[in-house]
Amino acid sequence: MIEEISNRRTIRKYTDQDVSYELLTKLLEAAAHASTTGNMQLYSVVITKDKEKKAALAPLHFNQQPCIGASAILTFCADNNRFNKWCQQRKAVPGYNNFLSFTSAAIDTLLLAQNFATLAEHEGLGICFLGTTTYNAPQIAEVLNLPKFVVPITTITVGYPAENPEPQDRIPVNGFVHKETYSDYECEDIDRIFNHKESLAVNQKFVEENKKETLAQIFTDIRYTKKDGDYFSKIYFDHIKGQFKF
Amino acid sequence: MIEEISNRRTIRKYTDQDVSYELLTKLLEAAAHASTTGNMQLYSVVITKDKEKKAALAPLHFNQQPCIGASAILTFCADNNRFNKWCQQRKAVPGYNNFLSFTSAAIDTLLLAQNFATLAEHEGLGICFLGTTTYNAPQIAEVLNLPKFVVPITTITVGYPAENPEPQDRIPVNGFVHKETYSDYECEDIDRIFNHKESLAVNQKFVEENKKETLAQIFTDIRYTKKDGDYFSKIYFDHIKGQFKF
């Protein structure tokens, strides 16, 4: 399994072959054995396969390639709605309208999502996580009819692979693992950790094409700017607060 | 793999056998191939094996059994510190002091944690996630020397299994999967979804022993009360805000 997971690749191009609800449901059923806070399973997954519904979601993910060509779009949501309804039907008063309840649900959701991803890839499917879920959560919630106490956390697009990319680079493991306590990074640690990434031809090309001095500037000035981050932070946090009523 | 993951169990009791740094690092190296936002790998993992350090962490996890007996305690942290330092050393100005940056890092962290859990279990290790990480994050941060831009998200205890429990119950898969859009739950859906959980002897015993009317009241009145949730929500959110400077 170490080898299989070490060689995994995100797949962004898919064939036309359908991925059935039945297969997706079977994989989600197994994935739900991931750990969950107090066995509350504070999540829901919306499987979108209908062409029009997918077309409604695509612009909310900035029309990224995997979203356009996927057989199915799975939106993984933190969900306290179901649990709250159960409490209310059972003479119990749920007090889950706070940040911690959202956090527990978000954790449950992401453990489920990663477990699903592992199972889907083992099954020969190609998957891609869409981080854009946190950017346009209010609009995604509207398209998917999410009620209060339900917040989109991440999205996975699924299809049969139509590309065969190399696995992506990763920083050295001792670049993110700390023994006993956190050892903060010195200048030479940073150089050592990021050196390989900076040396890759594909990254050097990015820097050149965008007329930047460093790869880091590609991130700060183009891909993940402060302006966008601050803007979408407010929208996402307000959405969570609104849905969870805190 | 479906069968293996479907039969997994959380392990809370461990033998005295040591789990080496080398093995944990090997598993974390493979786990890091999980998807990550823009390949930024916004996480760190602190492996605590030293007896005194583990003893310092244990009360912060309310001295839960798996924390006491584990060979290693792995604290998975959202980490923008390393990436920010890289930017600063490369003439780039990181604007990652906002809620979205924290969210991206938390997502990366949890996908890594679940991937590690899958690999560790496949290797024959027993693991337990500790949700208490979000309760006492400021004190955990202090024990582990976490700098600003680093926040504990979840903890996994690891050891060789000294128990052989049954897999835990889960709600039916159609209880959390929705087709195309979210179908909100009617009373009869809630009954159908939670019926099995309520019928389990172990849960009926909980209700009886605690002199409650329903299993839901065990959650709302004892395990996850509004008072605790509101209290720890404020602490955790203030900690995140303090660490991420927003």
Short mmCIF file of C-alpha atoms in Angstrom, two decimals, chain A residues 1-8 10 21-22 25-41 43-51 53-54 77 79 81-83 85-87 89-104 106-107 110-115 118-119 121-123 127-129 131 134-135 143-147 150 153-154 167-188 190-195 197-198 213-217 219-221 223-226 228-230 232-234 236-237 240, chain B residues 1-8 10 21-22 25-41 43-51 53-54 77 79 81-83 85-87 89-104 106-107 110-115 118-119 121-123 127-129 131 134-135 143-147 150 153-154 167-188 190-195 197-198 213-217 219-221 223-226 228-230 232-234 236-237 240:
data_model
loop_
_atom_site.label_atom_id
_atom_site.label_comp_id
_atom_site.label_asym_id
_atom_site.label_seq_id
_atom_site.Cartn_x
_atom_site.Cartn_y
_atom_site.Cartn_z
CA MET A 1 0.00 0.00 0.00
CA ILE A 2 2.93 2.36 0.70
CA GLU A 3 4.00 2.09 -2.92
CA GLU A 4 0.49 2.53 -4.28
CA ILE A 5 -0.14 5.67 -2.22
CA SER A 6 3.34 7.06 -2.91
CA ASN A 7 2.72 6.78 -6.63
CA ARG A 8 -0.75 8.31 -6.68
CA THR A 10 -4.28 13.72 -9.12
CA TYR A 21 -24.00 6.01 -8.38
CA GLU A 22 -23.77 2.40 -7.26
CA THR A 25 -22.07 4.69 -2.98
CA LYS A 26 -20.22 1.43 -2.40
CA LEU A 27 -16.95 3.34 -1.97
CA LEU A 28 -18.55 5.93 0.31
CA GLU A 29 -20.06 3.18 2.44
CA ALA A 30 -16.60 1.72 3.04
CA ALA A 31 -15.03 5.18 3.47
CA ALA A 32 -17.49 5.95 6.27
CA HIS A 33 -15.53 3.55 8.48
CA ALA A 34 -12.99 6.37 8.91
CA SER A 35 -12.83 7.75 12.43
CA THR A 36 -15.54 10.24 13.33
CA THR A 37 -16.10 12.44 16.39
CA GLY A 38 -18.04 10.40 18.95
CA ASN A 39 -19.31 8.25 16.05
CA MET A 40 -21.68 11.09 15.13
CA GLN A 41 -20.75 11.07 11.40
CA TYR A 43 -21.18 14.90 7.23
CA SER A 44 -23.14 14.56 4.03
CA VAL A 45 -21.97 13.92 0.50
CA VAL A 46 -23.87 15.27 -2.49
CA ILE A 47 -23.17 13.29 -5.66
CA THR A 48 -23.87 15.45 -8.70
CA LYS A 49 -23.98 13.64 -12.04
CA ASP A 50 -26.76 15.46 -13.88
CA LYS A 51 -25.31 17.51 -16.75
CA LYS A 53 -26.39 20.52 -12.23
CA LYS A 54 -22.72 19.96 -13.01
CA CYS A 77 -20.24 18.88 3.55
CA ASP A 79 -23.44 18.40 8.46
CA ASN A 81 -28.43 19.15 10.50
CA ARG A 82 -29.14 15.42 10.55
CA PHE A 83 -27.78 14.98 14.08
CA LYS A 85 -32.92 16.71 13.88
CA TRP A 86 -32.35 13.37 15.55
CA CYS A 87 -31.81 15.10 18.91
CA GLN A 89 -36.99 14.06 17.63
CA ARG A 90 -35.64 12.33 20.75
CA LYS A 91 -36.43 14.87 23.48
CA ALA A 92 -32.83 16.14 23.47
CA VAL A 93 -31.78 19.78 23.04
CA PRO A 94 -28.77 20.00 20.69
CA GLY A 95 -26.37 22.82 21.58
CA TYR A 96 -24.33 22.50 18.42
CA ASN A 97 -24.55 26.05 17.13
CA ASN A 98 -20.92 26.94 17.81
CA PHE A 99 -17.50 26.97 16.15
CA LEU A 100 -16.42 23.70 17.78
CA SER A 101 -19.44 21.87 16.34
CA PHE A 102 -18.52 23.17 12.90
CA THR A 103 -14.89 22.13 13.45
CA SER A 104 -15.83 18.59 14.56
CA ALA A 106 -15.37 19.59 9.18
CA ILE A 107 -12.83 17.11 10.60
CA LEU A 110 -12.27 15.54 5.56
CA LEU A 111 -11.36 12.13 7.02
CA LEU A 112 -14.26 10.69 5.02
CA ALA A 113 -13.16 12.52 1.87
CA GLN A 114 -9.58 11.25 2.05
CA ASN A 115 -10.73 7.71 2.79
CA THR A 118 -7.89 6.32 -1.42
CA LEU A 119 -10.61 3.78 -2.19
CA GLU A 121 -7.97 5.49 -6.70
CA HIS A 122 -7.48 1.87 -5.70
CA GLU A 123 -10.57 1.11 -7.83
CA ILE A 127 -9.87 12.02 -8.62
CA CYS A 128 -9.12 15.68 -8.04
CA PHE A 129 -9.81 17.72 -4.89
CA GLY A 131 -10.00 23.73 -2.97
CA THR A 134 -14.24 27.27 0.30
CA TYR A 135 -14.28 30.23 -2.11
CA VAL A 143 -27.16 25.10 -6.06
CA LEU A 144 -27.16 22.00 -3.82
CA ASN A 145 -30.05 23.16 -1.57
CA LEU A 146 -27.98 22.87 1.60
CA PRO A 147 -30.05 23.66 4.70
CA VAL A 150 -24.61 22.20 6.50
CA ILE A 153 -15.85 21.81 2.92
CA THR A 154 -14.27 20.15 -0.10
CA PRO A 167 3.40 11.91 -9.34
CA GLN A 168 3.89 15.46 -8.03
CA ASP A 169 6.96 16.51 -6.09
CA ARG A 170 6.79 16.69 -2.29
CA ILE A 171 9.14 18.34 0.21
CA PRO A 172 11.46 15.97 2.14
CA VAL A 173 9.65 14.22 4.99
CA ASN A 174 11.97 15.75 7.61
CA GLY A 175 10.81 19.11 6.27
CA PHE A 176 7.43 18.65 7.97
CA VAL A 177 8.03 16.03 10.69
CA HIS A 178 9.31 17.21 14.07
CA LYS A 179 10.72 15.04 16.87
CA GLU A 180 9.20 15.56 20.33
CA THR A 181 8.52 19.28 19.86
CA TYR A 182 8.42 21.74 16.94
CA SER A 183 11.86 22.87 15.73
CA ASP A 184 11.40 26.18 14.03
CA TYR A 185 13.00 26.62 10.61
CA GLU A 186 16.35 28.37 10.11
CA CYS A 187 17.26 29.95 6.77
CA GLU A 188 19.28 26.90 5.74
CA ILE A 190 14.11 26.55 4.25
CA ASP A 191 16.70 26.41 1.46
CA ARG A 192 17.13 22.67 1.91
CA ILE A 193 13.38 21.97 2.04
CA PHE A 194 12.38 24.03 -0.99
CA ASN A 195 15.48 23.54 -3.12
CA LYS A 197 10.80 22.22 -5.83
CA GLU A 198 12.56 25.37 -7.07
CA GLU A 213 12.03 36.60 -9.68
CA THR A 214 11.17 33.57 -7.55
CA LEU A 215 8.75 30.66 -7.40
CA ALA A 216 7.41 31.99 -4.09
CA GLN A 217 6.25 35.12 -5.92
CA PHE A 219 2.19 31.94 -5.06
CA THR A 220 2.00 35.33 -3.34
CA ASP A 221 1.44 37.50 -6.44
CA ARG A 223 -1.98 31.99 -7.35
CA TYR A 224 -2.88 32.84 -3.75
CA THR A 225 -2.91 36.60 -3.30
CA LYS A 226 -3.63 38.41 -0.06
CA ASP A 228 -8.30 37.13 -2.81
CA GLY A 229 -7.55 35.40 0.48
CA ASP A 230 -8.90 38.27 2.58
CA PHE A 232 -12.93 34.92 0.35
CA SER A 233 -12.07 34.56 4.05
CA LYS A 234 -14.83 36.96 4.96
CA TYR A 236 -16.56 31.77 3.93
CA PHE A 237 -16.48 32.67 7.59
CA ILE A 240 -20.22 29.23 8.30
CA MET B 1 -9.01 -2.62 0.12
CA ILE B 2 -12.77 -2.06 0.53
CA GLU B 3 -12.93 -4.98 2.92
CA GLU B 4 -9.85 -3.92 4.86
CA ILE B 5 -11.13 -0.38 5.36
CA SER B 6 -14.67 -1.56 6.14
CA ASN B 7 -13.34 -3.78 8.91
CA ARG B 8 -11.03 -1.23 10.50
CA THR B 10 -10.05 2.28 16.39
CA TYR B 21 10.50 7.05 14.50
CA GLU B 22 11.79 5.37 11.34
CA THR B 25 8.49 8.70 9.24
CA LYS B 26 8.29 6.17 6.42
CA LEU B 27 4.49 6.11 6.71
CA LEU B 28 4.26 9.91 6.88
CA GLU B 29 6.48 10.22 3.80
CA ALA B 30 4.04 8.07 1.83
CA ALA B 31 1.00 9.77 3.39
CA ALA B 32 2.28 13.15 2.17
CA HIS B 33 1.30 12.12 -1.35
CA ALA B 34 -2.27 12.98 -0.38
CA SER B 35 -3.70 15.97 -2.22
CA THR B 36 -2.65 19.35 -0.87
CA THR B 37 -3.75 22.90 -1.70
CA GLY B 38 -1.56 24.12 -4.60
CA ASN B 39 1.04 21.54 -3.49
CA MET B 40 1.94 23.85 -0.59
CA GLN B 41 1.81 21.08 2.06
CA TYR B 43 1.14 21.06 7.70
CA SER B 44 3.59 19.78 10.26
CA VAL B 45 3.49 16.62 12.34
CA VAL B 46 5.04 16.48 15.78
CA ILE B 47 5.92 12.93 16.85
CA THR B 48 6.06 12.72 20.63
CA LYS B 49 7.60 9.54 22.05
CA ASP B 50 9.49 10.83 25.09
CA LYS B 51 7.81 9.66 28.30
CA LYS B 53 6.52 14.87 26.93
CA LYS B 54 3.74 12.33 26.51
CA CYS B 77 -0.86 20.84 12.81
CA ASP B 79 1.27 25.10 9.34
CA ASN B 81 4.88 29.16 9.17
CA ARG B 82 7.22 27.18 6.91
CA PHE B 83 5.61 28.47 3.72
CA LYS B 85 9.31 31.82 5.87
CA TRP B 86 10.07 30.49 2.40
CA CYS B 87 8.21 33.42 0.84
CA GLN B 89 13.41 34.40 2.09
CA ARG B 90 12.48 34.61 -1.59
CA LYS B 91 11.49 38.27 -1.97
CA ALA B 92 7.80 37.40 -1.79
CA VAL B 93 5.26 38.93 0.61
CA PRO B 94 2.96 36.23 2.01
CA GLY B 95 -0.59 37.42 2.66
CA TYR B 96 -1.63 34.31 4.50
CA ASN B 97 -2.84 35.83 7.75
CA ASN B 98 -6.53 35.14 7.14
CA PHE B 99 -9.22 32.54 7.80
CA LEU B 100 -8.94 31.01 4.33
CA SER B 101 -5.22 30.34 4.82
CA PHE B 102 -6.00 28.59 8.08
CA THR B 103 -8.75 26.60 6.36
CA SER B 104 -6.51 25.49 3.48
CA ALA B 106 -6.41 22.55 8.10
CA ILE B 107 -7.71 20.70 5.03
CA LEU B 110 -6.58 16.30 7.77
CA LEU B 111 -6.04 14.65 4.38
CA LEU B 112 -2.50 13.85 5.51
CA ALA B 113 -3.74 12.52 8.85
CA GLN B 114 -6.29 10.18 7.28
CA ASN B 115 -3.79 8.94 4.71
CA THR B 118 -4.84 4.13 6.53
CA LEU B 119 -1.17 3.31 6.03
CA GLU B 121 -3.45 0.34 10.05
CA HIS B 122 -2.37 -1.53 6.94
CA GLU B 123 1.04 -1.91 8.62
CA ILE B 127 -4.51 4.12 15.92
CA CYS B 128 -6.95 6.44 17.64
CA PHE B 129 -7.86 10.00 16.64
CA GLY B 131 -10.83 15.06 18.98
CA THR B 134 -9.37 21.30 19.45
CA TYR B 135 -10.29 21.68 23.15
CA VAL B 143 3.97 21.95 25.22
CA LEU B 144 5.02 21.40 21.60
CA ASN B 145 6.59 24.87 21.12
CA LEU B 146 4.36 25.71 18.17
CA PRO B 147 5.24 29.11 16.67
CA VAL B 150 0.87 26.79 13.41
CA ILE B 153 -5.91 20.25 14.33
CA THR B 154 -5.97 16.59 15.31
CA PRO B 167 -15.83 -2.53 14.05
CA GLN B 168 -18.13 0.29 15.18
CA ASP B 169 -21.64 0.72 13.81
CA ARG B 170 -22.26 3.27 11.08
CA ILE B 171 -25.50 4.79 9.79
CA PRO B 172 -26.76 3.44 6.42
CA VAL B 173 -24.89 4.97 3.48
CA ASN B 174 -28.06 6.49 2.04
CA GLY B 175 -28.38 8.29 5.36
CA PHE B 176 -25.55 10.64 4.38
CA VAL B 177 -25.34 10.41 0.57
CA HIS B 178 -27.61 12.67 -1.50
CA LYS B 179 -28.32 12.41 -5.22
CA GLU B 180 -27.84 15.60 -7.25
CA THR B 181 -28.90 17.95 -4.44
CA TYR B 182 -29.43 17.73 -0.69
CA SER B 183 -32.72 16.08 0.33
CA ASP B 184 -33.56 17.31 3.78
CA TYR B 185 -34.56 14.70 6.36
CA GLU B 186 -38.18 13.94 7.24
CA CYS B 187 -39.09 12.42 10.62
CA GLU B 188 -39.28 8.93 9.15
CA ILE B 190 -34.34 10.17 10.96
CA ASP B 191 -36.03 7.13 12.52
CA ARG B 192 -34.77 4.85 9.77
CA ILE B 193 -31.20 6.23 9.90
CA PHE B 194 -30.74 6.11 13.69
CA ASN B 195 -32.83 3.04 14.45
CA LYS B 197 -27.67 2.68 16.52
CA GLU B 198 -30.45 3.06 19.10
CA GLU B 213 -34.75 8.75 28.23
CA THR B 214 -32.99 8.56 24.86
CA LEU B 215 -29.54 7.95 23.36
CA ALA B 216 -29.59 11.47 21.92
CA GLN B 217 -29.71 12.84 25.47
CA PHE B 219 -24.86 13.25 23.56
CA THR B 220 -26.57 16.54 24.39
CA ASP B 221 -26.55 16.24 28.19
CA ARG B 223 -20.85 13.78 26.06
CA TYR B 224 -21.12 16.99 24.00
CA THR B 225 -22.92 19.64 26.02
CA LYS B 226 -23.70 23.14 24.80
CA ASP B 228 -18.57 22.79 26.93
CA GLY B 229 -18.99 23.41 23.22
CA ASP B 230 -19.51 27.14 23.65
CA PHE B 232 -14.06 25.52 23.97
CA SER B 233 -15.32 27.20 20.77
CA LYS B 234 -14.21 30.56 22.07
CA TYR B 236 -10.10 27.46 19.93
CA PHE B 237 -11.24 30.28 17.69
CA ILE B 240 -6.53 30.31 15.68
#
